[in-house]
Amino acid sequence: MISPESRDLHAPPFSEVERAAVYRAIEERRDVRAHFVADPVPEDVLLRVLAAAHHAPSVGFSQPWRFIVVRDRAKREAVHELFESANAEAARAYDAERAIAYRRLRLAGILDAPVNLCVVCDEDPARGKGLGRRTMPETARYSTVCAIQNLWLAARAEGLGVGWVSILEPQSLLRLFGVPQHYALVAYLCVGYVRYFSAEPDLERDRWESRLPLGDVIDYESFTIR
Ligand SMILES: Cc1cc2nc3c(=O)[nH]c(=O)nc-3n(C[C@H](O)[C@H](O)[C@H](O)COP(=O)(O)O)c2cc1C
């Protein structure tokens, strides 16, 4: 145990209010696909959430992420077309009844959200000098996902909704933004102010899936077959 006296005075403990705010952002973060409003996102707010992303942990401190800010309507329309085609294909892969339920879901807000972010990851970053990636090269992508989660939580605290769109063909999207070969697409995000944040995930409300009890995802000492 670190005694209170030996703690770094530059990092005092969180107050009760600060602690509650962190948990509140985590619990009230939502994936937002509908009810974006058209209000522009001020540059300083966008830079704050991007700075939160940039403070994420990264393997070897490699910071392999890159965020392409997309406001241009024509670009968003081109991405929306890619989404429509991938989404139609996804619907066809389900059997009849599930396909009907799938088609009813709202799964992207590319045109409604005033800002989109294309998040890509350097698959073999020079930064970090390979530390931590010898046995697990995929940790560069994991680092980028950590950055996205930081951004998602900071956005919630700013009153900004974020929706993650993965129903896209990655190579077509990367071509659209001129991304070099050694970068991978990690996420395409729709960002904007929202009318409200839902209390539960949209997929729970739409009875597509429900949250597992916490006990179902925790094991002690070894994996439990359930
Ligand atoms: C890697 C990843 C990809 C996702 N892709 C999509 C997507 O393409 N379309 C969509 O509507 N939601 C997408 N989501 C959002 C999830 O559906 C959502 O996180 C989940 O239903 C739980 O809801 P919540 O984020 O509001 O808690 C994605 C989330 C993650 C983490």
Coordinates of C-alpha atoms and ligand atoms in Angstrom, one line a residue:
M1 CA 0.0 0.0 0.0
I2 CA 1.2 3.5 -0.8
S3 CA 0.9 5.6 2.4
P4 CA -0.9 8.9 1.9
E5 CA 2.3 10.7 2.9
S6 CA 4.3 9.1 0.2
R7 CA 1.9 10.0 -2.6
D8 CA 3.0 12.5 -5.2
L9 CA 1.7 15.8 -4.0
H10 CA 1.2 16.9 -7.6
A11 CA -1.4 14.1 -8.0
P12 CA -3.7 14.6 -5.0
P13 CA -6.6 12.1 -4.7
F14 CA -9.8 12.7 -6.5
S15 CA -12.5 14.4 -4.5
E16 CA -15.8 12.6 -4.1
V17 CA -17.4 14.9 -6.7
E18 CA -14.6 14.3 -9.2
R19 CA -14.8 10.5 -8.7
A20 CA -18.5 10.6 -9.2
A21 CA -18.0 12.6 -12.4
V22 CA -15.7 10.0 -13.9
Y23 CA -18.1 7.1 -13.2
R24 CA -21.0 9.2 -14.5
A25 CA -19.2 9.8 -17.8
I26 CA -18.6 6.0 -18.1
E27 CA -22.1 5.0 -17.2
E28 CA -23.8 7.7 -19.3
R29 CA -21.6 7.4 -22.4
R30 CA -23.7 6.1 -25.3
D31 CA -23.2 5.1 -28.9
V32 CA -25.3 7.7 -30.7
R33 CA -26.7 7.1 -34.2
A34 CA -29.8 9.3 -34.2
H35 CA -30.9 12.6 -32.6
F36 CA -27.8 14.5 -33.6
V37 CA -28.4 18.3 -33.9
A38 CA -26.8 20.3 -36.7
D39 CA -25.1 22.8 -34.3
P40 CA -21.4 23.1 -35.2
V41 CA -18.8 21.7 -32.9
P42 CA -16.4 24.5 -31.9
E43 CA -12.8 23.9 -32.8
D44 CA -11.6 24.3 -29.1
V45 CA -14.1 21.7 -27.9
L46 CA -13.1 19.3 -30.7
L47 CA -9.4 19.8 -29.8
R48 CA -10.2 19.1 -26.1
V49 CA -11.7 15.7 -26.9
L50 CA -8.9 14.9 -29.4
A51 CA -6.3 15.9 -26.7
A52 CA -8.1 13.4 -24.4
A53 CA -7.7 10.8 -27.1
H54 CA -4.0 11.7 -27.4
H55 CA -3.5 11.1 -23.7
A56 CA -4.4 7.4 -24.0
P57 CA -1.9 4.7 -23.1
S58 CA -0.1 3.2 -26.1
V59 CA 2.2 0.3 -26.5
G60 CA 5.9 1.4 -26.1
F61 CA 4.4 5.0 -26.0
S62 CA 4.2 4.6 -29.7
Q63 CA 1.1 6.9 -30.2
P64 CA 0.2 5.1 -33.4
W65 CA -3.1 6.9 -33.9
R66 CA -4.1 9.5 -36.5
F67 CA -7.4 11.3 -36.5
I68 CA -8.8 12.7 -39.8
V69 CA -11.4 15.3 -39.1
V70 CA -14.1 15.2 -41.8
R71 CA -16.6 18.1 -42.0
D72 CA -17.0 18.3 -45.8
R73 CA -20.6 17.2 -46.8
A74 CA -19.4 15.6 -50.1
K75 CA -16.9 13.4 -48.3
R76 CA -19.5 12.4 -45.7
E77 CA -21.9 11.6 -48.5
A78 CA -19.3 9.3 -50.1
V79 CA -18.8 7.5 -46.7
H80 CA -22.6 7.3 -46.3
E81 CA -22.7 5.5 -49.7
L82 CA -20.1 3.0 -48.5
F83 CA -22.1 2.5 -45.4
E84 CA -25.4 1.9 -47.3
S85 CA -23.7 -0.7 -49.5
A86 CA -22.0 -2.6 -46.5
N87 CA -25.3 -2.4 -44.5
A88 CA -27.4 -3.9 -47.3
E89 CA -24.9 -6.7 -47.6
A90 CA -24.9 -7.3 -43.8
A91 CA -28.7 -7.4 -43.8
R92 CA -28.7 -10.1 -46.6
A93 CA -26.4 -12.3 -44.4
Y94 CA -29.1 -12.7 -41.8
D95 CA -32.0 -15.2 -42.1
A96 CA -35.5 -13.7 -42.9
E97 CA -36.7 -12.8 -39.4
R98 CA -33.4 -11.4 -38.1
A99 CA -32.9 -9.5 -41.4
I100 CA -36.2 -7.7 -40.7
A101 CA -35.1 -6.7 -37.2
Y102 CA -31.7 -5.7 -38.5
R103 CA -33.1 -3.4 -41.2
R104 CA -35.1 -1.6 -38.6
L105 CA -32.0 -0.6 -36.6
R106 CA -30.5 2.8 -37.0
L107 CA -26.8 2.1 -37.3
A108 CA -25.0 5.3 -38.4
G109 CA -25.4 9.1 -38.3
I110 CA -22.8 10.0 -40.9
L111 CA -24.8 12.8 -42.5
D112 CA -26.6 14.1 -39.4
A113 CA -23.4 14.5 -37.3
P114 CA -21.6 17.7 -38.3
V115 CA -18.2 16.1 -37.6
N116 CA -16.9 12.7 -38.6
L117 CA -13.6 11.3 -37.5
C118 CA -11.7 8.6 -39.5
V119 CA -9.3 7.0 -37.0
V120 CA -6.4 5.1 -38.4
C121 CA -3.4 3.3 -36.8
D122 CA 0.2 2.9 -38.0
E123 CA 0.6 -0.8 -38.0
D124 CA 4.4 -0.7 -37.5
P125 CA 5.2 2.6 -35.8
A126 CA 8.8 3.6 -35.5
R127 CA 8.0 5.4 -32.2
G128 CA 8.2 3.1 -29.2
K129 CA 11.1 1.2 -30.9
G130 CA 9.1 -2.0 -31.0
L131 CA 8.6 -2.2 -27.3
G132 CA 5.7 -4.5 -26.4
R133 CA 4.9 -5.4 -30.0
R134 CA 7.2 -8.4 -30.6
T135 CA 4.8 -11.0 -29.5
M136 CA 1.6 -8.9 -29.9
P137 CA 1.9 -6.6 -32.9
E138 CA -1.8 -6.0 -32.7
T139 CA -1.2 -3.9 -29.6
A140 CA -0.8 -0.8 -31.8
R141 CA -4.5 -1.2 -32.8
Y142 CA -5.4 -1.8 -29.1
S143 CA -3.7 1.5 -28.2
T144 CA -5.7 3.3 -30.8
V145 CA -8.9 1.8 -29.4
C146 CA -7.9 3.1 -26.0
A147 CA -7.6 6.6 -27.6
I148 CA -11.1 6.3 -29.0
Q149 CA -12.5 5.3 -25.6
N150 CA -10.9 8.4 -24.0
L151 CA -12.4 10.6 -26.8
W152 CA -15.8 8.9 -26.3
L153 CA -15.8 9.6 -22.5
A154 CA -14.5 13.2 -22.9
A155 CA -17.1 13.8 -25.6
R156 CA -19.8 12.7 -23.2
A157 CA -18.6 15.1 -20.5
E158 CA -18.7 17.9 -23.2
G159 CA -22.3 16.9 -24.1
L160 CA -21.2 15.6 -27.5
G161 CA -22.5 12.3 -28.9
V162 CA -20.2 9.8 -30.6
G163 CA -21.3 6.9 -32.8
W164 CA -18.9 4.3 -34.0
V165 CA -19.5 3.0 -37.5
S166 CA -17.9 -0.3 -38.4
I167 CA -20.3 -1.3 -41.2
L168 CA -17.9 -0.1 -43.9
E169 CA -15.4 -1.7 -46.2
P170 CA -12.1 -0.6 -44.8
Q171 CA -10.0 -0.5 -48.0
S172 CA -12.6 1.7 -49.8
L173 CA -12.7 4.1 -46.9
L174 CA -8.9 4.3 -46.6
R175 CA -8.7 5.0 -50.3
L176 CA -11.2 7.8 -50.0
F177 CA -9.0 9.6 -47.4
G178 CA -5.7 8.9 -49.1
V179 CA -4.4 6.8 -46.2
P180 CA -1.0 5.1 -46.8
Q181 CA -0.9 1.3 -46.9
H182 CA 0.7 0.7 -43.6
Y183 CA -2.2 2.3 -41.7
A184 CA -5.2 0.3 -40.7
L185 CA -8.7 1.6 -40.3
V186 CA -9.7 1.4 -36.6
A187 CA -12.9 3.4 -36.4
Y188 CA -15.1 5.8 -38.3
L189 CA -16.9 8.1 -35.7
C190 CA -19.8 10.4 -36.0
V191 CA -19.6 13.3 -33.6
G192 CA -22.0 16.1 -32.7
Y193 CA -24.3 17.7 -30.1
V194 CA -27.3 15.6 -29.4
R195 CA -30.9 16.2 -28.3
Y196 CA -30.5 13.7 -25.5
F197 CA -28.4 10.7 -24.4
S198 CA -30.5 7.5 -24.1
A199 CA -30.5 5.9 -20.7
E200 CA -29.8 2.4 -22.2
P201 CA -27.9 1.2 -25.3
D202 CA -30.1 1.6 -28.5
L203 CA -29.5 -2.2 -29.2
E204 CA -31.0 -3.0 -25.7
R205 CA -34.0 -0.7 -26.3
D206 CA -34.5 -2.4 -29.7
R207 CA -34.2 -5.8 -28.0
W208 CA -31.3 -6.8 -30.2
E209 CA -29.0 -7.6 -27.2
S210 CA -28.9 -7.0 -23.5
R211 CA -26.2 -6.3 -20.9
L212 CA -24.7 -9.3 -19.2
P213 CA -24.7 -9.4 -15.4
L214 CA -21.2 -8.4 -14.1
G215 CA -20.8 -11.8 -12.5
D216 CA -20.9 -13.5 -15.9
V217 CA -17.8 -11.7 -17.1
I218 CA -15.6 -12.1 -14.1
D219 CA -13.6 -15.3 -13.2
Y220 CA -11.2 -15.8 -10.3
E221 CA -7.9 -17.6 -10.7
S222 CA -8.8 -19.5 -13.9
F223 CA -11.3 -19.4 -16.8
T224 CA -14.7 -20.8 -15.9
I225 CA -16.6 -22.6 -18.6
R226 CA -20.3 -21.4 -18.3
Ligands
LIG1 C1 -15.7 -1.6 -32.2 C2 -17.1 -1.1 -32.2 C3 -17.8 -1.1 -33.4 C4 -19.1 -0.6 -33.4 N1 -19.8 -0.5 -34.6 C5 -21.1 0.0 -34.7 C6 -21.8 0.2 -35.9 O1 -21.3 0.0 -37.0 N2 -23.0 0.7 -35.9 C7 -23.6 1.0 -34.7 O2 -24.8 1.4 -34.7 N3 -23.0 0.8 -33.5 C8 -21.7 0.4 -33.5 N4 -21.1 0.2 -32.3 C9 -21.8 0.6 -31.0 C10 -22.3 -0.5 -30.3 O3 -23.5 -1.0 -30.9 C11 -22.7 0.0 -28.9 O4 -21.5 0.3 -28.2 C12 -23.4 -1.1 -28.0 O5 -24.6 -1.4 -28.6 C13 -23.5 -0.7 -26.6 O6 -24.2 0.6 -26.5 P1 -23.5 1.9 -25.8 O7 -22.3 2.2 -26.5 O8 -24.6 3.0 -26.0 O9 -23.3 1.5 -24.4 C14 -19.8 -0.2 -32.2 C15 -19.1 -0.3 -31.0 C16 -17.8 -0.7 -31.0 C17 -17.0 -0.7 -29.7

